[in-house]
Coordinates of C-alpha atoms in Angstrom, one line a residue:
X1 CA 174.5 -107.3 -95.4
X2 CA 172.8 -104.3 -96.9
X3 CA 169.0 -104.7 -97.5
X4 CA 167.2 -102.8 -100.2
X5 CA 163.7 -102.5 -101.6
X6 CA 162.0 -100.5 -104.4
X7 CA 158.7 -98.9 -105.2
X8 CA 157.0 -97.3 -108.2
X9 CA 154.5 -94.5 -107.8
X10 CA 152.2 -94.1 -110.7
X11 CA 148.5 -93.5 -111.6
X12 CA 148.7 -96.5 -114.0
X13 CA 149.0 -99.9 -112.4
X14 CA 152.1 -101.8 -113.4
X15 CA 153.0 -105.4 -112.4
X16 CA 156.6 -105.4 -111.2
X17 CA 156.4 -107.9 -108.4
X18 CA 158.5 -110.5 -110.2
X19 CA 161.3 -107.9 -110.0
X20 CA 160.7 -107.2 -106.4
X21 CA 159.3 -103.8 -107.1
X22 CA 156.1 -102.6 -105.4
X23 CA 153.6 -100.5 -107.3
X24 CA 151.8 -97.8 -105.4
X25 CA 149.0 -95.7 -106.7
X26 CA 149.6 -92.0 -106.6
X27 CA 146.8 -91.2 -104.2
X28 CA 148.3 -93.7 -101.7
X29 CA 151.8 -92.2 -102.0
X30 CA 151.6 -90.1 -98.9
X31 CA 150.5 -92.9 -96.7
X32 CA 153.0 -95.4 -98.2
X33 CA 156.0 -93.0 -97.9
X34 CA 155.1 -92.1 -94.3
X35 CA 155.4 -95.8 -93.3
X36 CA 158.1 -97.0 -95.7
X37 CA 161.5 -95.9 -96.8
X38 CA 162.3 -97.6 -100.1
X39 CA 165.9 -97.7 -101.2
X40 CA 165.0 -96.9 -104.8
X41 CA 161.8 -94.9 -105.7
X42 CA 160.5 -94.3 -109.2
X43 CA 157.6 -91.9 -109.7
X44 CA 155.6 -91.1 -112.8
X45 CA 154.5 -87.5 -112.6
X46 CA 152.4 -85.0 -114.7
X47 CA 150.9 -81.6 -114.0
X48 CA 147.9 -83.1 -112.2
X49 CA 149.8 -85.2 -109.6
X50 CA 153.0 -83.1 -109.6
X51 CA 152.3 -81.2 -106.4
X52 CA 151.2 -84.1 -104.2
X53 CA 154.0 -86.4 -105.4
X54 CA 156.7 -83.7 -105.1
X55 CA 155.7 -83.0 -101.5
X56 CA 155.7 -86.7 -100.5
X57 CA 159.0 -87.4 -102.1
X58 CA 160.6 -84.2 -100.7
X59 CA 159.5 -85.3 -97.2
X60 CA 161.1 -88.8 -97.8
X61 CA 164.4 -87.3 -99.1
X62 CA 164.6 -85.2 -95.9
X63 CA 164.1 -88.3 -93.8
X64 CA 166.2 -90.6 -95.8
X65 CA 168.7 -88.7 -98.1
X66 CA 170.2 -92.0 -99.5
X67 CA 167.0 -93.0 -101.3
X68 CA 167.7 -93.0 -105.1
X69 CA 164.9 -91.3 -107.1
X70 CA 164.0 -91.9 -110.7
X71 CA 161.5 -89.4 -112.3
X72 CA 159.4 -90.2 -115.4
X73 CA 157.7 -86.9 -116.3
X74 CA 155.2 -85.9 -118.9
X75 CA 154.1 -82.4 -119.9
X76 CA 156.0 -80.7 -117.1
X77 CA 157.1 -77.1 -117.4
X78 CA 160.7 -75.8 -117.0
X79 CA 160.0 -74.4 -113.5
X80 CA 158.6 -77.8 -112.3
X81 CA 161.6 -79.7 -113.8
X82 CA 164.0 -77.2 -112.2
X83 CA 162.2 -77.7 -108.9
X84 CA 162.6 -81.5 -109.1
X85 CA 166.3 -81.3 -109.9
X86 CA 167.1 -78.7 -107.2
X87 CA 165.0 -80.3 -104.4
X88 CA 164.8 -84.1 -105.1
X89 CA 168.2 -84.4 -106.8
X90 CA 167.1 -87.6 -108.9
X91 CA 169.9 -89.7 -110.2
X92 CA 167.8 -90.2 -113.4
X93 CA 165.1 -88.0 -114.9
X94 CA 163.5 -89.0 -118.3
X95 CA 160.5 -88.0 -120.3
X96 CA 157.9 -90.8 -120.7
X97 CA 154.3 -90.8 -122.0
X98 CA 153.6 -94.1 -120.3
X99 CA 155.3 -96.4 -117.8
X100 CA 158.4 -97.8 -119.5
X101 CA 160.5 -100.9 -118.6
X102 CA 161.9 -99.9 -115.3
X103 CA 164.0 -102.9 -114.4
X104 CA 167.3 -101.5 -115.8
X105 CA 166.7 -98.1 -114.1
X106 CA 165.9 -99.9 -110.8
X107 CA 169.1 -102.0 -111.2
X108 CA 171.1 -98.8 -111.6
X109 CA 169.3 -97.3 -108.6
X110 CA 170.1 -100.4 -106.5
X111 CA 173.7 -100.2 -107.6
X112 CA 174.0 -96.5 -106.6
X113 CA 172.2 -97.2 -103.3
X114 CA 174.6 -100.1 -102.5
X115 CA 177.6 -97.9 -103.3
X116 CA 176.4 -95.1 -101.0
X117 CA 175.8 -97.6 -98.2
X118 CA 179.2 -99.1 -98.7
X119 CA 180.7 -95.7 -98.6
X120 CA 178.9 -95.0 -95.3
X121 CA 180.2 -98.3 -93.8
X122 CA 183.7 -97.5 -95.1
X123 CA 183.6 -94.0 -93.5
X124 CA 182.3 -95.6 -90.3
X125 CA 185.3 -98.0 -90.3
X126 CA 187.7 -95.2 -91.0
X127 CA 186.3 -93.1 -88.2
X128 CA 186.6 -96.1 -85.8
X129 CA 190.3 -96.5 -86.9
X130 CA 190.9 -92.8 -86.5
X131 CA 189.6 -92.9 -83.0
X132 CA 191.8 -95.9 -82.2
X133 CA 194.7 -94.0 -83.7
X134 CA 194.0 -90.9 -81.6
X135 CA 193.9 -93.0 -78.5
X136 CA 197.2 -94.6 -79.4
X137 CA 198.7 -91.2 -80.2
X138 CA 197.5 -89.8 -76.8
X139 CA 199.0 -92.8 -75.1
X140 CA 202.3 -92.4 -77.0
X141 CA 202.5 -88.7 -76.2
X142 CA 201.9 -89.4 -72.6
X143 CA 204.7 -91.9 -72.6
X144 CA 207.0 -89.5 -74.4
X145 CA 206.1 -86.7 -71.9
X146 CA 206.8 -89.0 -69.0
X147 CA 210.1 -90.0 -70.6
X148 CA 211.0 -86.4 -71.1
X149 CA 210.1 -85.6 -67.5
X150 CA 212.4 -88.4 -66.4
X151 CA 215.2 -87.1 -68.6
X152 CA 214.7 -83.6 -67.3
X153 CA 214.8 -84.8 -63.7
X154 CA 217.9 -86.8 -64.5
X155 CA 219.5 -83.7 -66.1
X156 CA 218.7 -81.6 -63.0
X157 CA 220.2 -84.2 -60.7
X158 CA 223.3 -84.2 -62.8
X159 CA 223.6 -80.4 -62.5
X160 CA 223.0 -80.5 -58.8
X161 CA 225.6 -83.3 -58.6
X162 CA 228.4 -81.1 -59.9
X163 CA 227.9 -80.0 -63.5
X164 CA 229.2 -76.6 -62.6
X165 CA 231.2 -76.2 -65.8
X166 CA 228.1 -75.9 -67.8
X167 CA 226.8 -73.2 -65.3
X168 CA 230.1 -71.4 -65.7
X169 CA 229.7 -71.4 -69.5
X170 CA 226.2 -70.1 -69.2
X171 CA 227.3 -67.5 -66.8
X172 CA 230.0 -66.3 -69.3
X173 CA 227.5 -66.1 -72.1
X174 CA 225.2 -64.0 -70.0
X175 CA 228.0 -61.7 -69.0
X176 CA 229.0 -61.3 -72.6
X177 CA 225.4 -60.6 -73.7
X178 CA 224.7 -58.1 -71.0
X179 CA 224.9 -54.4 -71.9
X180 CA 225.0 -52.8 -68.5
X181 CA 226.2 -53.6 -64.9
X182 CA 222.6 -54.0 -63.5
X183 CA 221.9 -56.4 -66.3
X184 CA 225.0 -58.4 -65.5
X185 CA 223.9 -58.5 -61.8
X186 CA 220.4 -59.7 -62.7
X187 CA 221.4 -62.3 -65.2
X188 CA 224.1 -63.9 -63.1
X189 CA 221.9 -63.9 -60.0
X190 CA 219.2 -65.9 -61.9
X191 CA 221.7 -68.5 -62.9
X192 CA 223.4 -68.9 -59.5
X193 CA 220.2 -69.0 -57.5
X194 CA 219.4 -72.5 -58.6
X195 CA 222.7 -74.1 -57.8
X196 CA 224.2 -71.9 -55.0
X197 CA 221.1 -70.4 -53.5
X198 CA 222.5 -66.9 -54.2
X199 CA 219.6 -64.4 -53.5
X200 CA 221.2 -61.5 -55.3
X201 CA 224.6 -59.9 -56.1
X202 CA 225.9 -56.4 -56.5
X203 CA 228.9 -54.9 -58.3
X204 CA 230.4 -51.9 -56.7
X205 CA 233.2 -49.6 -57.7
X206 CA 235.9 -48.3 -55.3
X207 CA 234.1 -44.9 -55.0
X208 CA 230.9 -46.6 -53.7
X209 CA 230.5 -47.5 -50.1
X210 CA 230.5 -51.1 -48.8
X211 CA 227.2 -52.9 -48.3
X212 CA 225.6 -52.7 -44.9
X213 CA 224.6 -56.1 -43.3
X214 CA 221.9 -54.8 -41.0
X215 CA 221.2 -57.1 -38.1
X216 CA 223.2 -59.9 -39.7
X217 CA 220.2 -61.0 -41.8
X218 CA 222.4 -61.6 -45.0
X219 CA 225.7 -63.4 -45.5
X220 CA 228.1 -61.9 -48.0
X221 CA 231.0 -63.3 -50.0
X222 CA 233.1 -60.4 -51.4
X223 CA 235.8 -60.8 -54.0
X224 CA 237.8 -58.2 -56.0
X225 CA 237.2 -57.0 -59.5
X226 CA 240.1 -55.8 -61.7
X227 CA 240.1 -53.9 -65.0
X228 CA 243.5 -54.4 -66.5
X229 CA 246.0 -53.8 -63.8
X230 CA 243.8 -51.5 -61.8
X231 CA 241.3 -52.5 -59.1
X232 CA 237.7 -51.5 -60.2
X233 CA 235.9 -52.5 -57.0
X234 CA 234.2 -55.6 -55.5
X235 CA 231.4 -58.0 -56.3
X236 CA 229.2 -59.1 -53.5
X237 CA 227.3 -62.5 -53.5
X238 CA 224.5 -62.7 -50.9
X239 CA 222.7 -65.6 -49.2
X240 CA 220.1 -65.8 -46.5
X241 CA 221.2 -65.7 -42.9
X242 CA 221.1 -69.5 -42.4
X243 CA 223.1 -70.2 -45.5
X244 CA 226.9 -70.1 -45.9
X245 CA 229.5 -70.4 -48.7
X246 CA 231.7 -73.5 -48.7
X247 CA 235.2 -73.6 -50.3
X248 CA 233.9 -75.1 -53.6
X249 CA 231.3 -72.4 -54.0
X250 CA 233.9 -69.7 -53.2
X251 CA 236.3 -71.1 -55.8
X252 CA 233.5 -71.1 -58.4
X253 CA 232.4 -67.6 -57.5
X254 CA 236.0 -66.4 -57.9
X255 CA 235.9 -67.7 -61.5
X256 CA 232.7 -65.8 -62.1
X257 CA 234.3 -62.7 -60.6
X258 CA 237.2 -63.1 -63.1
X259 CA 234.8 -63.3 -66.0
X260 CA 232.9 -60.2 -64.7
X261 CA 236.2 -58.3 -64.5
X262 CA 236.9 -59.0 -68.1
X263 CA 233.5 -57.7 -69.1
X264 CA 233.4 -54.6 -66.9
X265 CA 235.6 -52.5 -69.1
X266 CA 233.6 -53.4 -72.2
X267 CA 230.4 -52.6 -70.4
X268 CA 231.6 -49.2 -69.1
X269 CA 232.7 -48.3 -72.7
X270 CA 229.3 -49.5 -74.0
X271 CA 227.5 -47.3 -71.4
X272 CA 229.6 -44.3 -72.5
X273 CA 228.8 -45.0 -76.2
X274 CA 225.1 -45.2 -75.4
X275 CA 225.3 -41.9 -73.6
X276 CA 227.1 -40.4 -76.6
X277 CA 224.4 -41.9 -78.9
X278 CA 221.6 -40.4 -76.8
X279 CA 223.3 -37.0 -76.9
X280 CA 223.8 -37.3 -80.6
X281 CA 220.2 -38.2 -81.2
X282 CA 219.0 -35.3 -79.0
X283 CA 221.3 -33.0 -81.0
X284 CA 220.1 -34.5 -84.3
X285 CA 216.4 -33.9 -83.3
X286 CA 217.1 -30.4 -81.9
X287 CA 218.2 -29.1 -85.3
X288 CA 215.3 -27.0 -86.6
X289 CA 215.7 -27.9 -90.3
X290 CA 214.7 -31.3 -91.8
X291 CA 217.6 -33.7 -91.9
X292 CA 217.8 -37.2 -93.3
X293 CA 220.5 -39.8 -93.9
X294 CA 220.2 -41.7 -97.3
X295 CA 222.1 -44.4 -99.1
X296 CA 223.3 -44.0 -102.7
X297 CA 219.9 -45.0 -104.0
X298 CA 218.1 -42.2 -102.2
X299 CA 216.6 -44.6 -99.6
X300 CA 216.1 -43.0 -96.2
X301 CA 218.1 -44.5 -93.4
X302 CA 217.3 -42.0 -90.6
X303 CA 215.4 -38.7 -90.2
X304 CA 215.1 -36.1 -87.4
X305 CA 211.9 -35.0 -85.8
X306 CA 211.6 -31.9 -87.9
X307 CA 211.7 -34.0 -91.0
X308 CA 208.6 -35.8 -89.7
X309 CA 207.0 -32.5 -88.8
X310 CA 207.7 -31.1 -92.3
X311 CA 206.3 -34.1 -94.1
X312 CA 203.5 -34.6 -91.5
X313 CA 204.4 -38.3 -91.1
X314 CA 203.3 -39.6 -87.7
X315 CA 205.8 -42.5 -87.4
X316 CA 209.6 -42.6 -87.8
X317 CA 209.3 -46.2 -89.2
X318 CA 207.1 -45.0 -92.1
X319 CA 210.1 -43.1 -93.6
X320 CA 212.7 -45.9 -93.4
X321 CA 213.5 -47.4 -96.8
X322 CA 211.4 -44.8 -98.7
X323 CA 212.8 -42.3 -101.2
X324 CA 213.8 -38.9 -99.7
X325 CA 212.4 -37.0 -102.7
X326 CA 209.1 -38.9 -102.4
X327 CA 208.5 -38.3 -98.7
X328 CA 209.8 -34.7 -98.6
X329 CA 208.6 -33.2 -101.9
X330 CA 206.0 -35.8 -103.1
X331 CA 208.0 -36.5 -106.3
X332 CA 208.4 -39.7 -108.3
X333 CA 212.0 -38.8 -109.5
X334 CA 215.0 -37.2 -107.8
X335 CA 214.9 -33.4 -107.4
X336 CA 216.2 -31.3 -110.3
X337 CA 219.6 -29.8 -109.4
X338 CA 220.4 -32.5 -106.7
X339 CA 224.1 -32.8 -106.3
X340 CA 224.7 -35.1 -103.3
X341 CA 227.9 -34.6 -101.4
X342 CA 227.9 -30.8 -102.2
X343 CA 226.0 -27.7 -101.2
X344 CA 223.3 -27.0 -103.7
X345 CA 219.9 -25.3 -104.1
X346 CA 216.6 -26.9 -105.3
X347 CA 213.1 -25.6 -106.0
X348 CA 210.0 -27.4 -104.9
X349 CA 207.2 -26.4 -107.3
X350 CA 204.7 -28.4 -105.2
X351 CA 204.8 -26.0 -102.2
X352 CA 201.7 -25.2 -100.2
X353 CA 201.3 -21.8 -101.9
X354 CA 204.2 -20.7 -104.1
X355 CA 207.3 -22.6 -105.2
X356 CA 209.7 -23.2 -102.2
X357 CA 213.4 -22.8 -102.4
X358 CA 215.7 -25.0 -100.3
X359 CA 219.5 -24.7 -99.6
X360 CA 220.7 -28.3 -99.2
X361 CA 223.8 -29.1 -97.2
X362 CA 224.9 -32.6 -98.3
X363 CA 227.9 -34.5 -97.1
X364 CA 229.0 -38.1 -97.8
X365 CA 229.7 -39.9 -94.5
X366 CA 230.4 -43.3 -96.0
X367 CA 232.9 -44.9 -98.3
X368 CA 232.9 -44.6 -102.1
X369 CA 231.4 -48.0 -102.6
X370 CA 228.9 -47.6 -99.7
X371 CA 227.9 -44.0 -99.7
X372 CA 225.8 -42.5 -96.8
X373 CA 224.7 -39.0 -97.4
X374 CA 223.9 -36.5 -94.6
X375 CA 221.4 -34.0 -96.0
X376 CA 220.0 -30.9 -94.3
X377 CA 217.2 -28.9 -96.0
X378 CA 216.9 -25.2 -95.2
X379 CA 213.9 -23.4 -96.5
X380 CA 215.2 -20.0 -97.8
X381 CA 212.1 -19.0 -99.6
X382 CA 211.2 -16.2 -97.2
X383 CA 214.8 -15.0 -97.1
X384 CA 215.0 -14.8 -100.9
X385 CA 211.6 -13.0 -101.0
X386 CA 212.8 -10.5 -98.5
X387 CA 216.1 -10.1 -100.3
X388 CA 214.3 -9.5 -103.6
X389 CA 211.9 -7.1 -101.8
X390 CA 214.9 -5.1 -100.4
X391 CA 216.5 -5.0 -103.9
X392 CA 213.2 -3.8 -105.5
X393 CA 212.8 -1.2 -102.8
X394 CA 216.4 0.0 -103.3
X395 CA 215.7 0.1 -107.1
X396 CA 212.7 2.2 -106.5
X397 CA 214.5 4.5 -104.2
X398 CA 217.4 4.9 -106.7
X399 CA 214.8 5.5 -109.5
X400 CA 213.3 8.2 -107.4
X401 CA 216.7 9.8 -106.8
X402 CA 217.5 9.6 -110.6
X403 CA 214.1 11.0 -111.5
X404 CA 214.6 13.9 -109.1
X405 CA 218.0 14.6 -110.5
X406 CA 216.8 14.5 -114.0
X407 CA 213.8 16.7 -113.2
X408 CA 216.0 19.3 -111.5
X409 CA 218.4 19.3 -114.5
X410 CA 215.5 19.8 -116.9
X411 CA 213.6 22.3 -114.9
X412 CA 216.1 25.2 -115.5
X413 CA 216.4 25.0 -119.3
X414 CA 212.7 24.4 -119.7
X415 CA 212.1 27.6 -117.6
X416 CA 214.5 29.5 -119.8
X417 CA 212.9 28.3 -123.0
X418 CA 209.4 29.3 -121.6
X419 CA 210.8 32.8 -120.8
X420 CA 212.2 33.3 -124.3
X421 CA 209.0 32.1 -126.0
X422 CA 206.9 34.4 -123.9
X423 CA 209.3 37.4 -124.7
X424 CA 208.9 36.5 -128.4
X425 CA 205.1 36.7 -128.0
X426 CA 205.4 40.1 -126.4
X427 CA 207.3 41.4 -129.5
X428 CA 204.7 39.9 -131.9
X429 CA 201.4 41.5 -133.0
X430 CA 199.6 38.1 -133.4
X431 CA 199.1 38.5 -137.2
X432 CA 202.3 36.8 -138.2
X433 CA 202.2 33.5 -140.1
X434 CA 204.3 31.7 -137.5
X435 CA 202.4 33.1 -134.5
X436 CA 200.3 29.9 -134.1
X437 CA 203.6 27.9 -134.1
X438 CA 204.9 30.0 -131.3
X439 CA 201.7 29.3 -129.3
X440 CA 202.1 25.5 -129.9
X441 CA 205.7 25.7 -128.7
X442 CA 204.6 27.6 -125.6
X443 CA 201.9 24.9 -124.9
X444 CA 204.5 22.1 -125.4
X445 CA 207.0 23.8 -123.0
X446 CA 204.3 24.3 -120.4
X447 CA 203.3 20.6 -120.7
X448 CA 207.0 19.6 -120.3
X449 CA 207.2 21.9 -117.2
X450 CA 204.1 20.2 -115.7
X451 CA 205.6 16.7 -116.3
X452 CA 208.9 17.7 -114.6
X453 CA 206.8 19.2 -111.7
X454 CA 204.9 16.0 -111.3
X455 CA 208.1 13.9 -111.4
X456 CA 209.6 16.2 -108.7
X457 CA 206.6 15.9 -106.5
X458 CA 206.5 12.1 -107.0
X459 CA 210.2 11.7 -106.3
X460 CA 210.2 13.6 -103.0
X461 CA 210.6 11.5 -99.8
X462 CA 206.9 10.9 -99.0
X463 CA 207.5 9.8 -95.3
X464 CA 209.0 13.2 -94.5
X465 CA 205.8 15.0 -95.4
X466 CA 203.2 15.7 -92.7
X467 CA 199.8 14.2 -92.7
X468 CA 197.3 16.7 -94.0
X469 CA 193.8 16.9 -95.4
X470 CA 194.2 16.0 -99.1
X471 CA 191.7 15.7 -102.0
X472 CA 191.5 12.2 -103.5
X473 CA 190.4 13.7 -106.8
X474 CA 193.8 15.5 -107.0
X475 CA 195.6 12.3 -106.0
X476 CA 194.0 10.4 -108.8
X477 CA 194.7 13.2 -111.4
X478 CA 198.3 13.3 -110.3
X479 CA 198.7 9.5 -110.6
X480 CA 197.0 9.6 -114.1
X481 CA 199.5 12.3 -115.3
X482 CA 202.4 10.1 -114.3
X483 CA 200.8 7.0 -115.8
X484 CA 199.9 8.7 -119.1
X485 CA 203.6 9.3 -119.8
X486 CA 203.6 5.7 -121.1
X487 CA 199.9 4.8 -121.8
X488 CA 199.4 7.5 -124.4
X489 CA 202.2 6.3 -126.5
X490 CA 200.8 2.7 -126.6
X491 CA 197.2 3.6 -127.1
X492 CA 195.7 2.9 -123.7
X493 CA 192.9 5.2 -122.7
X494 CA 192.4 6.3 -119.1
X495 CA 188.9 7.5 -118.4
X496 CA 188.3 9.7 -115.3
X497 CA 185.2 11.9 -115.0
X498 CA 184.7 12.6 -111.3
X499 CA 181.1 13.2 -110.1
X500 CA 182.3 15.0 -107.0
X501 CA 184.8 17.9 -106.8
X502 CA 186.3 17.1 -103.5
X503 CA 186.9 13.9 -101.6
X504 CA 188.9 15.0 -98.5
X505 CA 190.8 12.4 -96.4
X506 CA 193.8 12.6 -93.9
X507 CA 197.1 11.4 -95.3
X508 CA 200.3 12.0 -97.3
X509 CA 199.7 13.2 -100.9
X510 CA 202.7 11.6 -102.5
X511 CA 202.3 8.2 -100.8
X512 CA 198.6 7.9 -101.9
X513 CA 199.6 9.0 -105.4
X514 CA 202.2 6.3 -105.4
X515 CA 199.6 3.7 -104.3
X516 CA 197.1 4.7 -107.0
X517 CA 200.0 4.7 -109.5
X518 CA 200.9 1.1 -108.6
X519 CA 197.3 0.0 -109.2
X520 CA 197.2 1.8 -112.5
X521 CA 200.5 0.2 -113.4
X522 CA 199.0 -3.3 -112.7
X523 CA 196.1 -2.5 -115.1
X524 CA 198.5 -1.1 -117.6
X525 CA 200.6 -4.3 -117.7
X526 CA 197.4 -6.5 -118.0
X527 CA 196.3 -4.4 -121.0
X528 CA 199.7 -4.6 -122.6
X529 CA 199.8 -8.4 -122.2
X530 CA 196.3 -8.7 -123.8
X531 CA 197.3 -6.4 -126.7
X532 CA 200.3 -8.6 -127.5
X533 CA 197.8 -11.4 -128.2
X534 CA 195.4 -9.2 -130.2
X535 CA 196.9 -6.3 -132.1
X536 CA 193.4 -4.7 -132.7
X537 CA 192.6 -4.7 -128.9
X538 CA 191.8 -1.3 -127.4
X539 CA 192.8 -1.1 -123.8
X540 CA 190.7 1.1 -121.4
X541 CA 191.2 1.9 -117.7
X542 CA 188.1 3.4 -116.2
X543 CA 188.4 5.2 -112.9
X544 CA 185.5 6.3 -110.7
X545 CA 185.3 8.0 -107.3
X546 CA 182.1 7.4 -105.3
X547 CA 180.8 8.7 -102.0
X548 CA 179.4 6.0 -99.7
X549 CA 178.2 7.2 -96.3
X550 CA 181.3 7.9 -94.3
X551 CA 183.7 6.6 -96.9
X552 CA 185.1 7.4 -100.4
X553 CA 185.5 4.6 -102.8
X554 CA 187.9 4.6 -105.7
X555 CA 187.0 2.0 -108.3
X556 CA 189.7 1.2 -111.0
X557 CA 188.5 -1.2 -113.8
X558 CA 190.3 -2.4 -116.8
X559 CA 189.3 -4.7 -119.7
X560 CA 192.6 -6.6 -119.6
X561 CA 193.2 -10.3 -119.0
X562 CA 191.4 -10.3 -115.6
X563 CA 192.0 -12.6 -112.7
X564 CA 193.7 -15.9 -113.1
X565 CA 191.7 -18.7 -111.4
X566 CA 193.0 -19.4 -107.9
X567 CA 194.9 -16.0 -107.5
X568 CA 192.2 -14.0 -105.7
X569 CA 193.9 -14.7 -102.3
X570 CA 197.4 -14.1 -103.6
X571 CA 197.2 -10.9 -105.6
X572 CA 198.4 -8.8 -102.7
X573 CA 201.1 -11.3 -101.5
X574 CA 204.7 -10.1 -101.6
X575 CA 206.6 -11.2 -104.7
X576 CA 203.5 -13.0 -106.2
X577 CA 203.2 -12.4 -109.9
X578 CA 201.6 -14.2 -112.8
X579 CA 204.3 -12.8 -115.1
X580 CA 208.0 -13.6 -115.4
X581 CA 209.4 -13.3 -111.8
X582 CA 212.7 -12.2 -113.2
X583 CA 211.2 -9.0 -114.7
X584 CA 208.2 -8.5 -112.5
X585 CA 208.7 -8.7 -108.7
X586 CA 205.0 -8.6 -107.9
X587 CA 205.6 -5.8 -105.3
X588 CA 203.3 -3.1 -106.9
X589 CA 200.0 -4.1 -105.4
X590 CA 201.7 -5.2 -102.2
X591 CA 203.1 -1.7 -101.6
X592 CA 199.8 -0.2 -102.6
X593 CA 198.1 -2.4 -100.0
X594 CA 200.6 -1.3 -97.4
X595 CA 200.2 2.4 -98.1
X596 CA 196.4 2.1 -98.1
X597 CA 196.5 0.3 -94.7
X598 CA 198.8 2.9 -93.3
X599 CA 196.1 5.5 -94.2
X600 CA 193.5 3.3 -92.4
X601 CA 191.9 2.3 -95.7
X602 CA 190.9 -1.0 -97.4
X603 CA 191.6 -2.5 -100.7
X604 CA 190.0 -5.5 -102.3
X605 CA 189.5 -7.2 -105.7
X606 CA 186.2 -7.8 -107.5
X607 CA 184.9 -8.3 -111.1
X608 CA 182.1 -6.5 -112.9
X609 CA 179.3 -8.0 -115.0
X610 CA 181.7 -8.4 -118.0
X611 CA 184.2 -10.2 -115.7
X612 CA 186.7 -7.3 -115.9
X613 CA 189.1 -6.9 -113.0
X614 CA 188.1 -4.2 -110.5
X615 CA 190.3 -2.9 -107.7
X616 CA 188.4 -1.1 -105.0
X617 CA 190.1 1.3 -102.6
X618 CA 188.2 2.6 -99.6
X619 CA 189.1 5.6 -97.4
X620 CA 187.4 7.2 -94.4
X621 CA 186.3 10.8 -94.9
X622 CA 188.2 13.5 -93.2
X623 CA 186.5 14.9 -90.1
X624 CA 187.6 18.5 -90.8

């Protein structure tokens, strides 16, 4: 039987005794609620009594959460209403200017209170039943475990009584599953120890010596092992000193020996295959180029250690099932030019610095419907670069030879022409109308002779000349003369107004001329490229020679296209070029750098205030 009572807290007295509801004045609420815990509590609150009533009822709710609260409010703010709802959780809250008829609300409150109490009782009953069920379950589990223990003991007794056929089957399974002779020995010994008290066993080939029974501490039973028609060796079963083998045990162990004999050949072949596999894996990993095996969908099946090193992947397992082009070249699609099953070449534009070129040796190891491709990637970038460098060097050597030949062929007729013109001048008085034309012809022939002389000097084998004291001003002038053969015809101006007459250094004249010529050639190509975009562009190459303490500095500036972002560290690299690599090898500045370094000089790139490209060449002054 659930008992319930009700109370109404209000500043205004209301007679509700006939309904079993006790009226309590607001100022007596704290005392009443500290001594009583009504099942249903109604309170009439306003801003004046809100704080005191709220605190009293909140204390009651903490002590008796099941109390159902009805709130009749008047002139309360949103925050106060929110506080009532969040903390008191009333089942009914209504606005009222005066105390209304509360009987229906109290009936609802009683009903809700009874329901909550009934739920509590029901939960209590459920918990009791659950406890009973747990106890029954524990009891049942114990009985089941006891029964299983009895069955296990019965099974063990049956085994010990003579269920050796089952042991033999188990022994055969273990023999079949074992992959080595030591594993066969260990697995069989574990099985035989329970039934036959066999401590251990050993399988020995004919080449191995017999076992030594020192001081008779162990008793052996030895039986032969045959592989096909040949005798492989013996199997030894061992017991402790005070144990012996009876006839039934020997008969059973002979059956085990027959099963071992059948498995020996398979095990020996398996061991050999494992050794071959280990050798193959070692060979596979020893290859210095990245290797992978892939299926027909480019999924990786296996890689060697150099593949992991190339891709910087720490774990072998991280590559399995991934796409080869994704892991090796960080691509989302197969490589362009990939022809699996053949020898082909691919370019990897995402190399660390410049595009990388790989020769790929691919071979299909599987069937047509289940292809497995062996692919070895050999990086031939450096080889191709060296090959191109050799070709370019050979071209330059050939060009020097041709230039020398042409210059020699032109030198004689030019000399004869100059002689005839000078003889004509000697026969003239200087007042003739065509005398000025004769002078112009003489100037032209002398200019041609100087050009041929420059070509001859430039084409000579520079390395055969001795190191002497040379004037850098003359080196620059010589390089300008050769460069102007082309720059004058295309409107490029070369400015050189030396502030010093001599800049003496130790070196080879022709080699340094060649180096400065290559730098001027680089500026010339930059100006030509810019002029192709702007026909009105006027290209200028400005050359200065400065004296800085113990060094001379040659500064070559052009107003061309300047440096491409990210190429500052690459401009002197072999075969690097921002132009078409098929027509521009990129060797010019590289050779210039090499020649300057051979002369113990330095070369570096900078930009001026107008962001024009400046190439600075430094040489140490000659001590003489």
